[in-house]
Short mmCIF file of C-alpha atoms in Angstrom, two decimals:
data_model
loop_
_atom_site.label_atom_id
_atom_site.label_comp_id
_atom_site.label_asym_id
_atom_site.label_seq_id
_atom_site.Cartn_x
_atom_site.Cartn_y
_atom_site.Cartn_z
CA MET M 29 13.80 -29.37 -2.87
CA ASP M 30 13.11 -28.73 0.81
CA HIS M 31 9.89 -26.90 1.62
CA ARG M 32 7.43 -26.53 4.46
CA ILE M 33 3.63 -26.41 4.27
CA ILE M 34 1.99 -23.67 6.37
CA TYR M 35 -1.34 -24.09 8.11
CA THR M 36 -3.01 -21.90 10.72
CA ARG M 37 -6.50 -21.84 12.17
CA LYS M 38 -6.21 -18.04 12.29
CA ALA M 39 -6.79 -17.95 8.52
CA PRO M 40 -9.60 -19.54 6.51
CA GLU M 41 -9.46 -23.27 5.85
CA PRO M 42 -8.48 -23.99 2.25
CA ILE M 43 -11.60 -24.59 0.14
CA GLY M 44 -9.77 -26.95 -2.20
CA PRO M 45 -6.68 -29.12 -2.55
CA TYR M 46 -4.03 -26.50 -1.75
CA SER M 47 -2.01 -25.13 1.17
CA GLN M 48 -2.46 -21.74 2.82
CA ALA M 49 1.22 -21.15 2.06
CA VAL M 50 4.48 -22.91 1.27
CA VAL M 51 7.90 -21.87 2.55
CA SER M 52 10.83 -22.70 0.30
CA GLY M 53 14.22 -21.48 1.42
CA LYS M 54 13.73 -17.90 2.61
CA LEU M 55 10.57 -17.29 0.55
CA ILE M 56 6.90 -17.69 1.44
CA PHE M 57 4.35 -18.25 -1.31
CA THR M 58 0.78 -17.73 -0.14
CA SER M 59 -2.37 -18.98 -1.76
CA GLY M 60 -4.94 -16.38 -2.67
CA GLN M 61 -7.00 -15.16 0.25
CA ILE M 62 -10.62 -14.10 0.00
CA ALA M 63 -12.91 -12.41 2.52
CA ILE M 64 -13.72 -15.41 4.68
CA ASP M 65 -13.88 -15.01 8.45
CA PRO M 66 -11.57 -17.74 9.80
CA LYS M 67 -13.57 -18.02 13.05
CA THR M 68 -16.88 -18.81 11.35
CA GLY M 69 -15.85 -19.99 7.89
CA ASN M 70 -18.41 -17.59 6.47
CA LEU M 71 -17.92 -15.05 3.75
CA ILE M 72 -17.69 -11.47 5.02
CA GLU M 73 -20.52 -9.48 3.49
CA GLY M 74 -19.80 -5.92 2.54
CA ASP M 75 -18.27 -3.65 -0.03
CA VAL M 76 -14.81 -3.96 -1.53
CA GLU M 77 -13.18 -2.05 1.34
CA VAL M 78 -14.62 -4.42 3.95
CA GLN M 79 -13.56 -7.43 1.89
CA THR M 80 -10.08 -6.01 1.26
CA ARG M 81 -9.50 -5.54 5.00
CA GLN M 82 -10.50 -9.15 5.72
CA VAL M 83 -8.32 -10.45 2.89
CA LEU M 84 -5.29 -8.55 4.21
CA GLU M 85 -5.97 -9.71 7.77
CA ASN M 86 -6.08 -13.29 6.49
CA LEU M 87 -2.77 -12.78 4.67
CA LYS M 88 -1.25 -11.36 7.87
CA SER M 89 -2.29 -14.49 9.75
CA VAL M 90 -0.80 -16.82 7.15
CA LEU M 91 2.45 -14.83 7.08
CA THR M 92 2.67 -14.87 10.88
CA ALA M 93 2.28 -18.66 10.86
CA ALA M 94 5.08 -18.83 8.28
CA GLY M 95 7.41 -16.64 10.35
CA SER M 96 6.96 -13.33 8.60
CA THR M 97 4.95 -10.11 8.44
CA LEU M 98 3.43 -7.80 5.86
CA GLU M 99 6.65 -5.73 6.07
CA ASN M 100 8.47 -8.63 4.39
CA VAL M 101 6.08 -8.94 1.44
CA LEU M 102 7.97 -8.66 -1.83
CA LYS M 103 5.11 -9.01 -4.35
CA THR M 104 1.33 -9.13 -4.29
CA THR M 105 -1.17 -10.04 -6.96
CA ILE M 106 -4.64 -8.55 -6.64
CA PHE M 107 -7.57 -10.04 -8.49
CA LEU M 108 -10.58 -7.70 -8.74
CA LYS M 109 -14.05 -8.47 -9.95
CA ASP M 110 -14.37 -4.83 -11.07
CA MET M 111 -11.38 -2.62 -11.91
CA ASN M 112 -13.51 0.40 -11.00
CA ASP M 113 -12.91 -0.67 -7.37
CA PHE M 114 -9.15 -0.12 -7.81
CA PRO M 115 -9.01 3.32 -6.06
CA ARG M 116 -11.02 2.04 -3.08
CA VAL M 117 -8.80 -1.02 -2.75
CA ASN M 118 -5.70 1.21 -2.93
CA THR M 119 -6.92 3.26 0.03
CA VAL M 120 -7.27 0.19 2.26
CA TYR M 121 -4.12 -1.45 0.87
CA ALA M 122 -2.01 1.64 1.62
CA GLY M 123 -2.97 1.34 5.29
CA TYR M 124 -1.37 -2.11 5.44
CA PHE M 125 1.74 -1.36 3.37
CA ASP M 126 2.94 2.06 4.50
CA GLU M 127 6.71 2.25 3.94
CA SER M 128 7.39 -1.25 2.66
CA MET M 129 5.44 -1.08 -0.60
CA PRO M 130 5.85 -4.43 -2.37
CA ALA M 131 5.81 -4.89 -6.12
CA ARG M 132 2.25 -5.54 -7.30
CA SER M 133 0.10 -6.67 -10.18
CA THR M 134 -3.63 -6.01 -10.31
CA VAL M 135 -5.97 -7.66 -12.78
CA GLU M 136 -9.70 -7.72 -13.35
CA VAL M 137 -11.20 -11.19 -13.55
CA SER M 138 -14.64 -12.37 -14.56
CA CYS M 139 -15.36 -14.44 -11.46
CA LEU M 140 -13.71 -15.26 -8.13
CA PRO M 141 -14.40 -18.06 -5.62
CA LYS M 142 -17.69 -17.59 -3.74
CA ASN M 143 -18.35 -14.57 -6.00
CA VAL M 144 -16.16 -12.30 -3.83
CA LEU M 145 -15.04 -8.88 -5.01
CA ILE M 146 -11.29 -9.36 -4.36
CA GLU M 147 -8.60 -11.99 -3.86
CA ILE M 148 -4.94 -11.33 -3.00
CA ASP M 149 -1.90 -13.58 -2.86
CA CYS M 150 1.70 -12.71 -2.09
CA ILE M 151 5.32 -13.71 -2.03
CA ALA M 152 7.22 -12.71 1.10
CA ALA M 153 10.59 -13.21 2.70
CA VAL M 154 10.89 -15.15 5.94
CA ALA M 155 11.66 -12.64 8.72
CA GLU M 156 15.29 -12.65 9.83
#
Protein backbone atom coordinates (compact mmCIF):
# COMPACT_ATOMS: atom_id res chain seq x y z
CA MET A 1 0.00 0.00 0.00
CA ASP A 2 1.36 3.39 -1.02
CA HIS A 3 0.90 6.21 1.48
CA ARG A 4 2.48 9.51 2.42
CA ILE A 5 3.12 10.89 5.92
CA ILE A 6 2.15 14.54 6.42
CA TYR A 7 4.07 16.93 8.63
CA THR A 8 3.81 20.70 8.95
CA ARG A 9 5.22 23.17 11.43
CA LYS A 10 1.98 25.14 11.06
CA ALA A 11 0.23 22.55 13.24
CA PRO A 12 1.25 21.27 16.68
CA GLU A 13 4.07 18.76 16.91
CA PRO A 14 2.75 15.27 17.63
CA ILE A 15 2.94 14.55 21.37
CA GLY A 16 3.43 10.83 20.81
CA PRO A 17 4.44 8.24 18.22
CA TYR A 18 2.01 9.21 15.45
CA SER A 19 1.79 11.37 12.33
CA GLN A 20 -0.21 14.57 11.95
CA ALA A 21 -1.88 12.89 8.97
CA VAL A 22 -1.48 10.12 6.43
CA VAL A 23 -2.50 10.32 2.78
CA SER A 24 -3.51 7.06 1.16
CA GLY A 25 -4.76 7.24 -2.40
CA LYS A 26 -7.13 10.21 -2.55
CA LEU A 27 -7.94 10.18 1.19
CA ILE A 28 -6.37 12.06 4.10
CA PHE A 29 -6.64 10.65 7.60
CA THR A 30 -5.74 13.18 10.28
CA SER A 31 -4.76 12.50 13.84
CA GLY A 32 -6.85 14.17 16.51
CA GLN A 33 -6.04 17.82 17.04
CA ILE A 34 -6.27 19.57 20.39
CA ALA A 35 -6.00 23.25 21.29
CA ILE A 36 -2.24 23.63 21.12
CA ASP A 37 -0.74 26.77 19.59
CA PRO A 38 1.72 25.47 16.96
CA LYS A 39 3.94 28.56 17.33
CA THR A 40 4.54 28.12 21.06
CA GLY A 41 3.66 24.48 21.68
CA ASN A 42 1.51 25.65 24.57
CA LEU A 43 -2.06 24.73 25.29
CA ILE A 44 -4.56 27.48 24.47
CA GLU A 45 -6.36 28.45 27.64
CA GLY A 46 -10.00 29.32 27.36
CA ASP A 47 -13.49 27.97 27.09
CA VAL A 48 -14.70 25.34 24.65
CA GLU A 49 -15.32 27.90 21.89
CA VAL A 50 -11.74 29.19 22.06
CA GLN A 51 -10.39 25.64 22.08
CA THR A 52 -12.67 24.57 19.21
CA ARG A 53 -11.41 27.43 17.03
CA GLN A 54 -7.77 26.47 17.67
CA VAL A 55 -8.50 22.79 16.98
CA LEU A 56 -10.15 23.64 13.65
CA GLU A 57 -7.32 26.00 12.70
CA ASN A 58 -4.86 23.18 13.43
CA LEU A 59 -6.88 20.80 11.26
CA LYS A 60 -6.90 23.39 8.46
CA SER A 61 -3.11 23.58 8.61
CA VAL A 62 -2.69 19.80 8.46
CA LEU A 63 -5.14 19.55 5.55
CA THR A 64 -3.34 22.33 3.67
CA ALA A 65 -0.04 20.48 4.09
CA ALA A 66 -1.74 17.35 2.72
CA GLY A 67 -3.12 19.18 -0.32
CA SER A 68 -6.68 19.76 0.80
CA THR A 69 -9.06 22.10 2.62
CA LEU A 70 -11.92 21.93 5.09
CA GLU A 71 -14.28 21.95 2.08
CA ASN A 72 -13.02 18.45 1.24
CA VAL A 73 -13.64 16.96 4.68
CA LEU A 74 -15.85 13.90 4.43
CA LYS A 75 -16.12 12.90 8.12
CA THR A 76 -15.16 14.33 11.48
CA THR A 77 -15.12 12.79 14.92
CA ILE A 78 -15.47 15.15 17.86
CA PHE A 79 -14.44 14.08 21.34
CA LEU A 80 -15.89 16.28 24.10
CA LYS A 81 -15.05 16.28 27.77
CA ASP A 82 -18.61 17.46 28.49
CA MET A 83 -21.55 16.83 26.14
CA ASN A 84 -23.22 19.94 27.60
CA ASP A 85 -20.70 21.90 25.47
CA PHE A 86 -22.21 20.42 22.29
CA PRO A 87 -24.34 23.49 21.33
CA ARG A 88 -21.38 25.86 21.84
CA VAL A 89 -19.10 23.65 19.75
CA ASN A 90 -21.77 23.49 17.01
CA THR A 91 -21.84 27.29 16.77
CA VAL A 92 -18.09 27.51 16.15
CA TYR A 93 -18.04 24.38 13.96
CA ALA A 94 -20.78 25.76 11.69
CA GLY A 95 -18.57 28.76 10.93
CA TYR A 96 -15.90 26.45 9.49
CA PHE A 97 -18.21 24.08 7.60
CA ASP A 98 -20.85 26.26 5.97
CA GLU A 99 -22.10 24.49 2.83
CA SER A 100 -19.88 21.42 2.85
CA MET A 101 -21.16 19.79 6.03
CA PRO A 102 -19.24 16.53 6.50
CA ALA A 103 -20.63 13.44 8.20
CA ARG A 104 -19.85 13.58 11.93
CA SER A 105 -19.79 11.62 15.15
CA THR A 106 -19.60 13.30 18.54
CA VAL A 107 -18.87 11.46 21.75
CA GLU A 108 -18.27 12.43 25.36
CA VAL A 109 -15.08 11.03 26.84
CA SER A 110 -13.80 10.96 30.40
CA CYS A 111 -10.40 12.51 29.70
CA LEU A 112 -8.48 13.98 26.77
CA PRO A 113 -4.74 14.68 26.32
CA LYS A 114 -3.53 17.61 28.43
CA ASN A 115 -7.03 17.74 29.98
CA VAL A 116 -8.41 19.74 27.02
CA LEU A 117 -12.13 20.20 26.47
CA ILE A 118 -12.23 19.00 22.83
CA GLU A 119 -10.35 16.97 20.24
CA ILE A 120 -11.30 16.57 16.57
CA ASP A 121 -9.98 14.32 13.81
CA CYS A 122 -11.15 13.98 10.23
CA ILE A 123 -11.06 12.11 6.98
CA ALA A 124 -10.84 14.29 3.87
CA ALA A 125 -10.39 13.95 0.15
CA VAL A 126 -7.26 15.27 -1.52
CA ALA A 127 -8.23 18.41 -3.48
CA GLU A 128 -8.50 17.85 -7.22
